[in-house]
Amino acid sequence: MSKFVRGFRTGLCLALALSAPVGAAQTGAVPHAMLESMAASQSAYKDYMLNCGGCHRFDGQGVARNAVPSFLNSIGLFTRLPEGREYMIRVPGAAQSQLGNAELADVLNWMVANFSPETVASDFRPFTAGEVGAVRPYRFDDVVAARRQLEARLQTLGLTPAPYLYGSN
């Protein structure tokens, strides 16, 4: 494991521990242990690096000038909406990857836990192979339009995901 990943995980765990409200388990907050477990998956980390890291970068920052959105403090917002979860599964890079459904579910959980844990809703539930398999075959006719609709819906909830500049002038 690289020093960056080890340090990132240590910092993430510390940040989650310090930011968790007292009594979070009783108030319905996402269990710290669940996020920590998802963040620690070595197989999901490797699958992310091989299938997603080339565009979204090893640190999830994306490349704005190439219209690749950042995952940082953003990807978890999509998990708040059923259509946002579907978007994450159906986006071409995910849906058309060589990963199996369980592997893709693990990568999506790893991304949320590592890049955007503070943005998930208190009732967050991890992605499952069944959920991925149920929606993955349905390709977007226009992924940009789907993203714009999700952004608008999230903004009505007072949430702003990272900018997606593909198709912008």
mmCIF file of C-alpha atoms in Angstrom, residues 25-157:
data_model
loop_
_atom_site.group_PDB
_atom_site.id
_atom_site.type_symbol
_atom_site.label_atom_id
_atom_site.label_comp_id
_atom_site.label_asym_id
_atom_site.label_seq_id
_atom_site.Cartn_x
_atom_site.Cartn_y
_atom_site.Cartn_z
ATOM 1 C CA ALA A 25 -25.344 5.484 16.215
ATOM 2 C CA GLN A 26 -28.555 6.445 17.950
ATOM 3 C CA THR A 27 -29.415 9.299 15.556
ATOM 4 C CA GLY A 28 -29.254 7.228 12.369
ATOM 5 C CA ALA A 29 -25.919 8.531 11.031
ATOM 6 C CA VAL A 30 -23.987 6.266 8.662
ATOM 7 C CA PRO A 31 -22.025 3.867 10.886
ATOM 8 C CA HIS A 32 -18.357 4.804 11.015
ATOM 9 C CA ALA A 33 -17.336 1.133 10.868
ATOM 10 C CA MET A 34 -19.266 0.619 7.618
ATOM 11 C CA LEU A 35 -17.546 3.543 5.890
ATOM 12 C CA GLU A 36 -14.180 2.501 7.279
ATOM 13 C CA SER A 37 -14.641 -1.044 6.012
ATOM 14 C CA MET A 38 -15.649 0.134 2.523
ATOM 15 C CA ALA A 39 -12.725 2.582 2.422
ATOM 16 C CA ALA A 40 -10.225 -0.122 3.364
ATOM 17 C CA SER A 41 -11.033 -2.540 0.529
ATOM 18 C CA GLN A 42 -7.788 -3.323 -1.276
ATOM 19 C CA SER A 43 -9.540 -5.053 -4.176
ATOM 20 C CA ALA A 44 -11.876 -2.083 -4.715
ATOM 21 C CA TYR A 45 -8.892 0.285 -4.561
ATOM 22 C CA LYS A 46 -7.078 -1.734 -7.240
ATOM 23 C CA ASP A 47 -10.194 -1.932 -9.420
ATOM 24 C CA TYR A 48 -10.675 1.847 -9.048
ATOM 25 C CA MET A 49 -7.081 2.497 -10.083
ATOM 26 C CA LEU A 50 -7.367 0.220 -13.124
ATOM 27 C CA ASN A 51 -10.832 1.282 -14.286
ATOM 28 C CA CYS A 52 -11.472 4.817 -13.020
ATOM 29 C CA GLY A 53 -8.186 6.378 -11.930
ATOM 30 C CA GLY A 54 -7.004 7.054 -15.474
ATOM 31 C CA CYS A 55 -9.634 9.763 -15.909
ATOM 32 C CA HIS A 56 -10.737 10.645 -12.380
ATOM 33 C CA ARG A 57 -7.139 10.400 -11.101
ATOM 34 C CA PHE A 58 -5.754 8.437 -8.199
ATOM 35 C CA ASP A 59 -6.971 11.087 -5.772
ATOM 36 C CA GLY A 60 -10.482 11.482 -7.239
ATOM 37 C CA GLN A 61 -9.858 15.090 -8.324
ATOM 38 C CA GLY A 62 -10.787 14.533 -11.953
ATOM 39 C CA VAL A 63 -9.514 16.846 -14.686
ATOM 40 C CA ALA A 64 -11.788 19.864 -15.128
ATOM 41 C CA ARG A 65 -10.143 21.024 -18.363
ATOM 42 C CA ASN A 66 -11.035 17.630 -19.872
ATOM 43 C CA ALA A 67 -14.568 17.690 -18.402
ATOM 44 C CA VAL A 68 -13.821 14.848 -15.956
ATOM 45 C CA PRO A 69 -15.594 15.776 -12.715
ATOM 46 C CA SER A 70 -14.056 15.526 -9.284
ATOM 47 C CA PHE A 71 -15.384 12.958 -6.830
ATOM 48 C CA LEU A 72 -14.152 14.915 -3.809
ATOM 49 C CA ASN A 73 -16.991 15.959 -1.517
ATOM 50 C CA SER A 74 -19.356 15.332 -4.421
ATOM 51 C CA ILE A 75 -19.888 11.704 -5.455
ATOM 52 C CA GLY A 76 -21.731 10.904 -2.223
ATOM 53 C CA LEU A 77 -24.386 13.498 -3.063
ATOM 54 C CA PHE A 78 -25.633 11.294 -5.896
ATOM 55 C CA THR A 79 -26.354 8.479 -3.437
ATOM 56 C CA ARG A 80 -29.081 10.643 -1.881
ATOM 57 C CA LEU A 81 -31.377 10.106 -4.877
ATOM 58 C CA PRO A 82 -32.467 6.791 -6.415
ATOM 59 C CA GLU A 83 -31.803 8.223 -9.882
ATOM 60 C CA GLY A 84 -28.403 9.445 -8.659
ATOM 61 C CA ARG A 85 -27.461 5.941 -7.594
ATOM 62 C CA GLU A 86 -28.587 4.660 -10.973
ATOM 63 C CA TYR A 87 -26.545 7.368 -12.689
ATOM 64 C CA MET A 88 -23.417 6.252 -10.852
ATOM 65 C CA ILE A 89 -23.968 2.687 -12.071
ATOM 66 C CA ARG A 90 -25.027 3.569 -15.605
ATOM 67 C CA VAL A 91 -22.413 6.222 -16.431
ATOM 68 C CA PRO A 92 -20.520 4.718 -19.396
ATOM 69 C CA GLY A 93 -17.165 4.278 -17.656
ATOM 70 C CA ALA A 94 -18.822 2.206 -14.931
ATOM 71 C CA ALA A 95 -21.523 0.355 -16.863
ATOM 72 C CA GLN A 96 -19.186 -0.582 -19.692
ATOM 73 C CA SER A 97 -16.210 -1.541 -17.533
ATOM 74 C CA GLN A 98 -15.005 -5.129 -17.397
ATOM 75 C CA LEU A 99 -15.856 -5.319 -13.700
ATOM 76 C CA GLY A 100 -18.471 -7.779 -12.543
ATOM 77 C CA ASN A 101 -21.534 -6.423 -10.736
ATOM 78 C CA ALA A 102 -20.165 -7.195 -7.266
ATOM 79 C CA GLU A 103 -16.817 -5.638 -8.131
ATOM 80 C CA LEU A 104 -18.473 -2.492 -9.497
ATOM 81 C CA ALA A 105 -20.631 -2.226 -6.368
ATOM 82 C CA ASP A 106 -17.470 -2.469 -4.252
ATOM 83 C CA VAL A 107 -15.741 0.229 -6.307
ATOM 84 C CA LEU A 108 -18.728 2.578 -6.007
ATOM 85 C CA ASN A 109 -18.786 2.021 -2.244
ATOM 86 C CA TRP A 110 -15.023 2.550 -2.054
ATOM 87 C CA MET A 111 -15.315 5.822 -3.992
ATOM 88 C CA VAL A 112 -18.045 7.159 -1.728
ATOM 89 C CA ALA A 113 -16.201 6.101 1.439
ATOM 90 C CA ASN A 114 -12.860 7.547 0.338
ATOM 91 C CA PHE A 115 -13.783 10.661 -1.610
ATOM 92 C CA SER A 116 -17.104 11.837 -0.223
ATOM 93 C CA PRO A 117 -18.103 10.214 3.081
ATOM 94 C CA GLU A 118 -19.406 13.417 4.612
ATOM 95 C CA THR A 119 -21.896 13.971 1.783
ATOM 96 C CA VAL A 120 -23.872 10.743 2.109
ATOM 97 C CA ALA A 121 -27.261 10.807 3.777
ATOM 98 C CA SER A 122 -27.668 9.280 7.227
ATOM 99 C CA ASP A 123 -29.705 6.464 5.658
ATOM 100 C CA PHE A 124 -27.011 5.583 3.086
ATOM 101 C CA ARG A 125 -26.988 1.954 2.088
ATOM 102 C CA PRO A 126 -24.049 0.394 0.269
ATOM 103 C CA PHE A 127 -24.359 -0.533 -3.389
ATOM 104 C CA THR A 128 -24.962 -4.245 -3.965
ATOM 105 C CA ALA A 129 -24.311 -6.584 -6.870
ATOM 106 C CA GLY A 130 -28.076 -6.985 -7.295
ATOM 107 C CA GLU A 131 -28.652 -3.239 -7.526
ATOM 108 C CA VAL A 132 -25.831 -2.860 -10.040
ATOM 109 C CA GLY A 133 -27.034 -5.793 -12.130
ATOM 110 C CA ALA A 134 -30.609 -4.496 -12.214
ATOM 111 C CA VAL A 135 -29.795 -1.113 -13.795
ATOM 112 C CA ARG A 136 -26.406 -1.563 -15.462
ATOM 113 C CA PRO A 137 -27.732 -2.875 -18.806
ATOM 114 C CA TYR A 138 -29.744 0.305 -19.439
ATOM 115 C CA ARG A 139 -27.447 2.693 -21.296
ATOM 116 C CA PHE A 140 -28.028 6.428 -21.364
ATOM 117 C CA ASP A 141 -29.200 7.969 -24.617
ATOM 118 C CA ASP A 142 -27.602 11.221 -23.439
ATOM 119 C CA VAL A 143 -25.421 11.026 -20.340
ATOM 120 C CA VAL A 144 -24.892 14.806 -20.326
ATOM 121 C CA ALA A 145 -28.648 15.469 -20.179
ATOM 122 C CA ALA A 146 -28.997 12.877 -17.400
ATOM 123 C CA ARG A 147 -26.234 14.580 -15.418
ATOM 124 C CA ARG A 148 -27.804 18.025 -15.902
ATOM 125 C CA GLN A 149 -31.174 16.745 -14.642
ATOM 126 C CA LEU A 150 -29.514 15.259 -11.568
ATOM 127 C CA GLU A 151 -27.603 18.463 -10.884
ATOM 128 C CA ALA A 152 -30.855 20.446 -11.064
ATOM 129 C CA ARG A 153 -32.617 18.000 -8.736
ATOM 130 C CA LEU A 154 -29.755 18.084 -6.240
ATOM 131 C CA GLN A 155 -29.707 21.876 -6.333
ATOM 132 C CA THR A 156 -33.396 21.969 -5.367
ATOM 133 C CA LEU A 157 -32.252 20.122 -2.223
#
